[in-house]
Amino acid sequence: MLSVAHQVQLSQQHVTAQLAARPAAKAARKAWKAFASRLDAHFPTLLQELAPLYGARPDFLDFLVELLAVGFDAWLERPADLQALDLQREKNPRWFQSQKMLGGVCYVDLYAGNLKGLLKQIPYFKELGLTYLHLMPLFKCPDGNSDGGYAVSSYREVNPALGTMADLQTLAAALRAEGISLVLDFIFNHTSDEHDWARACVAGDPQYADFYYLFPDRTLPDAYDQTVREIFPDQHPGAFSQLADGRWVWTTFNSFQWDLNYSNPAVFTAMAGEMLAIANLGTEILRMDAVAFVWKRLGTVCENLPEAHTVIRAFSALVRIAAPSMLFKSEAIVHPDDVVKYISPQECQLSYNPLQMALLWNSLATREVNLLQQALEQRHNLDPDTSWVNYVRSHDDIGWTFADEDAIQLGIHGFPHRQFLNRFYVNRFEGSFARGVPFQDNPATGDCRISGTCASLTGIEQGDPLAPARILLLHSVALSTGGMPLIYLGDEVGTPNDHSYLDDPAKASDSRWVHRPARSASLYSQRNKKSSVPGQIYQGLRRMVEVRSSLEVFAGGQLTGFRAGNPSVLGYMRGKGGAHVLVLANFSEQPQHCPALVFSAQPKTAVDLLSGTVRSLREGLALAPYEVLWLDCRISA
Ligand code: GLC
Ligand code: GLC
């Protein structure tokens, strides 16, 4: 019996020799040498991830050779400036932990018409302080409903309505020159039904026969449906859709989004090629879409299976070889215990923080910070080589993904509490300031999620004078808890819901479009008028961004909880050893008082960095409605 280490060595030698013998390697000796040394360093990790998935197959070594040939070809095509960036980032692997990092997200068409239009927005992005820009899906997709581009028909062609591949590369380079990292999606759980692979699969091409989960009848779909969750029940019950010829195909989301079959190594190799091509466009961070769903096993929920992690870590190991500066951001909108499992230096270095997002809205509705305080104290701090992406809302619905186990410790029962939150945010609760819309209301399970822009969920539509303060409060937490803040562009000027999606048959059935409004030139034009609502929001946000980026205590992701002695006031400290900033945030529309006792270990007075005023802490502290304080406790007074 060979030892494992010896087996790894033999496979490595075999694969390397096969690759070196290919004409591509012979024709480009220098590139091959560089690639071979990267391969040397990372092959064992790659093998360790791929072996449990495909190692039992007799053709495993051939698969490895083929996969790494795809990797080498991508390396050959990797532009010199990206290879330079690779080296730079390897020397500074924590670059994304800087307090200067600030993210924005937008749809290309809705924000700027097309890619060329977006180029013209770069000066504004700089003004706002962005260093990270996530462009919503922009590759070729079906006409009509494409789930906002989340059904990809080709990863090598830009949606012609938005521009060309050349436009995208120009934009990526222009952004990078201005210090803004381009973020694109890797929609790898599924393709559209119009993708060449899907067409070949239905047509019976043996090469693509196992690319998707196709079934002749309902036997297996019925068996799987016993245990899987319905994600878009309005679109189809269960997880499967029927084809015109009577067969069934796995479609976790919409009927035109066909789940790929990762138990087939050819799917892994094919998607690896698409991933590296996206990297070579100048993508610095890849948003790993719908990570929870990529592996299925009968009798399970088919979400968050261990193999889903293995698939992602294998992609990550390949990236370390062929596009090393690119990072992964996980999109797992699941139970918080499962969310963190995707986050590690070897898997996804970044992750959305859906718990913080949902609990911000929870606290705003209940005027109590209990759940959020608990989450910050127990679930916030991560491995220092990884980071949260903290956000107030995204292009998706808001789902109440807190842990029932956490809630019950505070006497909160998950199910009825979620029902309350849904009523509160969709305007079925008297006195609510929110004007949201239900999403995937599922009477069978009582599940429902909500849609709405930040402005509409905080009271802008009714002209509530407190709405701007609510918007700033939510963003202040995303900006100061640690991790990278991400702004949904338009929220910084208070853009309200847009109901025009109801007139578009391709969008009408999906209420998430209500919170994807087009860029409003008139709102943006008021951003520097302090007296206007957009101006109040924008100026307040800019102030926070400036303060944050100027202070190193805001770098990295670690925080320490601070109990403010008032159920409506959230508290935490950034920085250590007496050199910290104390953040306090009042989640109620009433003034709140924090007792002197809680400040006994703090300096007598502290400057609020946001307003510049000195606050005395000896007699306790009064906070105005929705007031946020960033108290500078670095110099003891
Ligand atoms: C992700 C996207 C969402 C999309 C789904 C299917 O969750 O954020 O918008 O519907 O994946 O691709
Ligand atoms: C579900 C999925 C998530 C997706 C969302 C879209 O919550 O878990 O991945 O973004 O649906 O609405």
PDB file of C-alpha atoms in Angstrom, residues 174-268:
ATOM      1  CA  ALA A 174     -10.766  51.650 -16.106  1.00  0.00           C
ATOM      2  CA  LEU A 175     -12.168  50.628 -12.729  1.00  0.00           C
ATOM      3  CA  ARG A 176      -8.909  48.987 -11.701  1.00  0.00           C
ATOM      4  CA  ALA A 177      -6.958  52.094 -12.697  1.00  0.00           C
ATOM      5  CA  GLU A 178      -9.150  54.029 -10.246  1.00  0.00           C
ATOM      6  CA  GLY A 179      -8.691  51.513  -7.448  1.00  0.00           C
ATOM      7  CA  ILE A 180     -12.107  49.914  -7.856  1.00  0.00           C
ATOM      8  CA  SER A 181     -12.241  46.112  -7.910  1.00  0.00           C
ATOM      9  CA  LEU A 182     -14.704  44.586 -10.339  1.00  0.00           C
ATOM     10  CA  VAL A 183     -17.016  41.966  -8.874  1.00  0.00           C
ATOM     11  CA  LEU A 184     -18.954  39.630 -11.161  1.00  0.00           C
ATOM     12  CA  ASP A 185     -21.162  36.646 -10.504  1.00  0.00           C
ATOM     13  CA  PHE A 186     -20.196  33.049 -11.020  1.00  0.00           C
ATOM     14  CA  ILE A 187     -23.591  31.516 -11.625  1.00  0.00           C
ATOM     15  CA  PHE A 188     -22.433  27.952 -11.410  1.00  0.00           C
ATOM     16  CA  ASN A 189     -25.335  26.074  -9.871  1.00  0.00           C
ATOM     17  CA  HIS A 190     -27.317  26.307 -13.096  1.00  0.00           C
ATOM     18  CA  THR A 191     -27.342  27.574 -16.671  1.00  0.00           C
ATOM     19  CA  SER A 192     -30.284  28.790 -18.693  1.00  0.00           C
ATOM     20  CA  ASP A 193     -32.203  26.276 -20.782  1.00  0.00           C
ATOM     21  CA  GLU A 194     -30.816  28.095 -23.835  1.00  0.00           C
ATOM     22  CA  HIS A 195     -27.182  27.344 -23.028  1.00  0.00           C
ATOM     23  CA  ASP A 196     -25.496  25.153 -25.683  1.00  0.00           C
ATOM     24  CA  TRP A 197     -24.923  22.466 -23.050  1.00  0.00           C
ATOM     25  CA  ALA A 198     -28.617  22.363 -22.184  1.00  0.00           C
ATOM     26  CA  ARG A 199     -29.598  22.151 -25.833  1.00  0.00           C
ATOM     27  CA  ALA A 200     -27.066  19.381 -26.505  1.00  0.00           C
ATOM     28  CA  CYS A 201     -28.241  17.521 -23.422  1.00  0.00           C
ATOM     29  CA  VAL A 202     -31.915  17.519 -24.464  1.00  0.00           C
ATOM     30  CA  ALA A 203     -30.975  16.596 -28.011  1.00  0.00           C
ATOM     31  CA  GLY A 204     -29.282  13.446 -26.688  1.00  0.00           C
ATOM     32  CA  ASP A 205     -25.634  14.382 -27.348  1.00  0.00           C
ATOM     33  CA  PRO A 206     -23.792  11.756 -25.242  1.00  0.00           C
ATOM     34  CA  GLN A 207     -21.083  14.255 -24.248  1.00  0.00           C
ATOM     35  CA  TYR A 208     -23.688  16.345 -22.436  1.00  0.00           C
ATOM     36  CA  ALA A 209     -26.057  13.589 -21.339  1.00  0.00           C
ATOM     37  CA  ASP A 210     -25.025  13.932 -17.688  1.00  0.00           C
ATOM     38  CA  PHE A 211     -24.582  17.702 -17.525  1.00  0.00           C
ATOM     39  CA  TYR A 212     -27.986  18.237 -15.923  1.00  0.00           C
ATOM     40  CA  TYR A 213     -30.430  16.206 -13.869  1.00  0.00           C
ATOM     41  CA  LEU A 214     -32.908  14.886 -16.446  1.00  0.00           C
ATOM     42  CA  PHE A 215     -35.483  12.253 -15.494  1.00  0.00           C
ATOM     43  CA  PRO A 216     -37.771  10.182 -17.753  1.00  0.00           C
ATOM     44  CA  ASP A 217     -40.674  10.331 -15.292  1.00  0.00           C
ATOM     45  CA  ARG A 218     -41.683  11.512 -11.822  1.00  0.00           C
ATOM     46  CA  THR A 219     -40.190   8.603  -9.858  1.00  0.00           C
ATOM     47  CA  LEU A 220     -36.999  10.316  -8.740  1.00  0.00           C
ATOM     48  CA  PRO A 221     -38.369  13.871  -8.718  1.00  0.00           C
ATOM     49  CA  ASP A 222     -41.120  12.667  -6.364  1.00  0.00           C
ATOM     50  CA  ALA A 223     -38.529  11.039  -4.132  1.00  0.00           C
ATOM     51  CA  TYR A 224     -36.344  14.166  -3.994  1.00  0.00           C
ATOM     52  CA  ASP A 225     -39.345  16.454  -3.494  1.00  0.00           C
ATOM     53  CA  GLN A 226     -40.019  14.671  -0.190  1.00  0.00           C
ATOM     54  CA  THR A 227     -37.041  16.431   1.381  1.00  0.00           C
ATOM     55  CA  VAL A 228     -36.086  19.540  -0.658  1.00  0.00           C
ATOM     56  CA  ARG A 229     -37.223  23.070   0.132  1.00  0.00           C
ATOM     57  CA  GLU A 230     -39.209  25.082  -2.412  1.00  0.00           C
ATOM     58  CA  ILE A 231     -37.261  28.215  -3.299  1.00  0.00           C
ATOM     59  CA  PHE A 232     -39.598  29.906  -5.779  1.00  0.00           C
ATOM     60  CA  PRO A 233     -42.946  28.177  -5.072  1.00  0.00           C
ATOM     61  CA  ASP A 234     -44.790  30.811  -7.150  1.00  0.00           C
ATOM     62  CA  GLN A 235     -42.848  29.624 -10.216  1.00  0.00           C
ATOM     63  CA  HIS A 236     -43.230  25.874  -9.753  1.00  0.00           C
ATOM     64  CA  PRO A 237     -44.030  23.548  -6.870  1.00  0.00           C
ATOM     65  CA  GLY A 238     -41.107  21.358  -5.764  1.00  0.00           C
ATOM     66  CA  ALA A 239     -37.709  21.478  -7.410  1.00  0.00           C
ATOM     67  CA  PHE A 240     -38.461  20.142 -10.905  1.00  0.00           C
ATOM     68  CA  SER A 241     -39.946  21.350 -14.187  1.00  0.00           C
ATOM     69  CA  GLN A 242     -41.437  19.316 -17.011  1.00  0.00           C
ATOM     70  CA  LEU A 243     -40.064  19.540 -20.546  1.00  0.00           C
ATOM     71  CA  ALA A 244     -42.243  19.592 -23.652  1.00  0.00           C
ATOM     72  CA  ASP A 245     -41.295  15.959 -24.324  1.00  0.00           C
ATOM     73  CA  GLY A 246     -42.610  14.893 -20.921  1.00  0.00           C
ATOM     74  CA  ARG A 247     -39.269  14.487 -19.164  1.00  0.00           C
ATOM     75  CA  TRP A 248     -38.395  16.312 -15.938  1.00  0.00           C
ATOM     76  CA  VAL A 249     -35.382  18.487 -15.172  1.00  0.00           C
ATOM     77  CA  TRP A 250     -34.031  19.751 -11.855  1.00  0.00           C
ATOM     78  CA  THR A 251     -34.755  23.484 -11.538  1.00  0.00           C
ATOM     79  CA  THR A 252     -34.156  24.792  -8.013  1.00  0.00           C
ATOM     80  CA  PHE A 253     -35.144  28.323  -9.053  1.00  0.00           C
ATOM     81  CA  ASN A 254     -37.136  29.036 -12.242  1.00  0.00           C
ATOM     82  CA  SER A 255     -38.098  26.453 -14.878  1.00  0.00           C
ATOM     83  CA  PHE A 256     -35.554  28.004 -17.280  1.00  0.00           C
ATOM     84  CA  GLN A 257     -32.647  27.665 -14.783  1.00  0.00           C
ATOM     85  CA  TRP A 258     -31.366  24.107 -15.058  1.00  0.00           C
ATOM     86  CA  ASP A 259     -29.223  22.802 -12.220  1.00  0.00           C
ATOM     87  CA  LEU A 260     -25.838  21.461 -13.274  1.00  0.00           C
ATOM     88  CA  ASN A 261     -24.785  17.983 -12.222  1.00  0.00           C
ATOM     89  CA  TYR A 262     -21.465  18.289 -10.376  1.00  0.00           C
ATOM     90  CA  SER A 263     -21.250  14.574  -9.744  1.00  0.00           C
ATOM     91  CA  ASN A 264     -20.104  14.540 -13.373  1.00  0.00           C
ATOM     92  CA  PRO A 265     -16.437  15.671 -13.470  1.00  0.00           C
ATOM     93  CA  ALA A 266     -16.920  16.988 -17.009  1.00  0.00           C
ATOM     94  CA  VAL A 267     -19.255  19.607 -15.542  1.00  0.00           C
ATOM     95  CA  PHE A 268     -16.574  20.657 -13.079  1.00  0.00           C
TER      96      PHE A 268
END
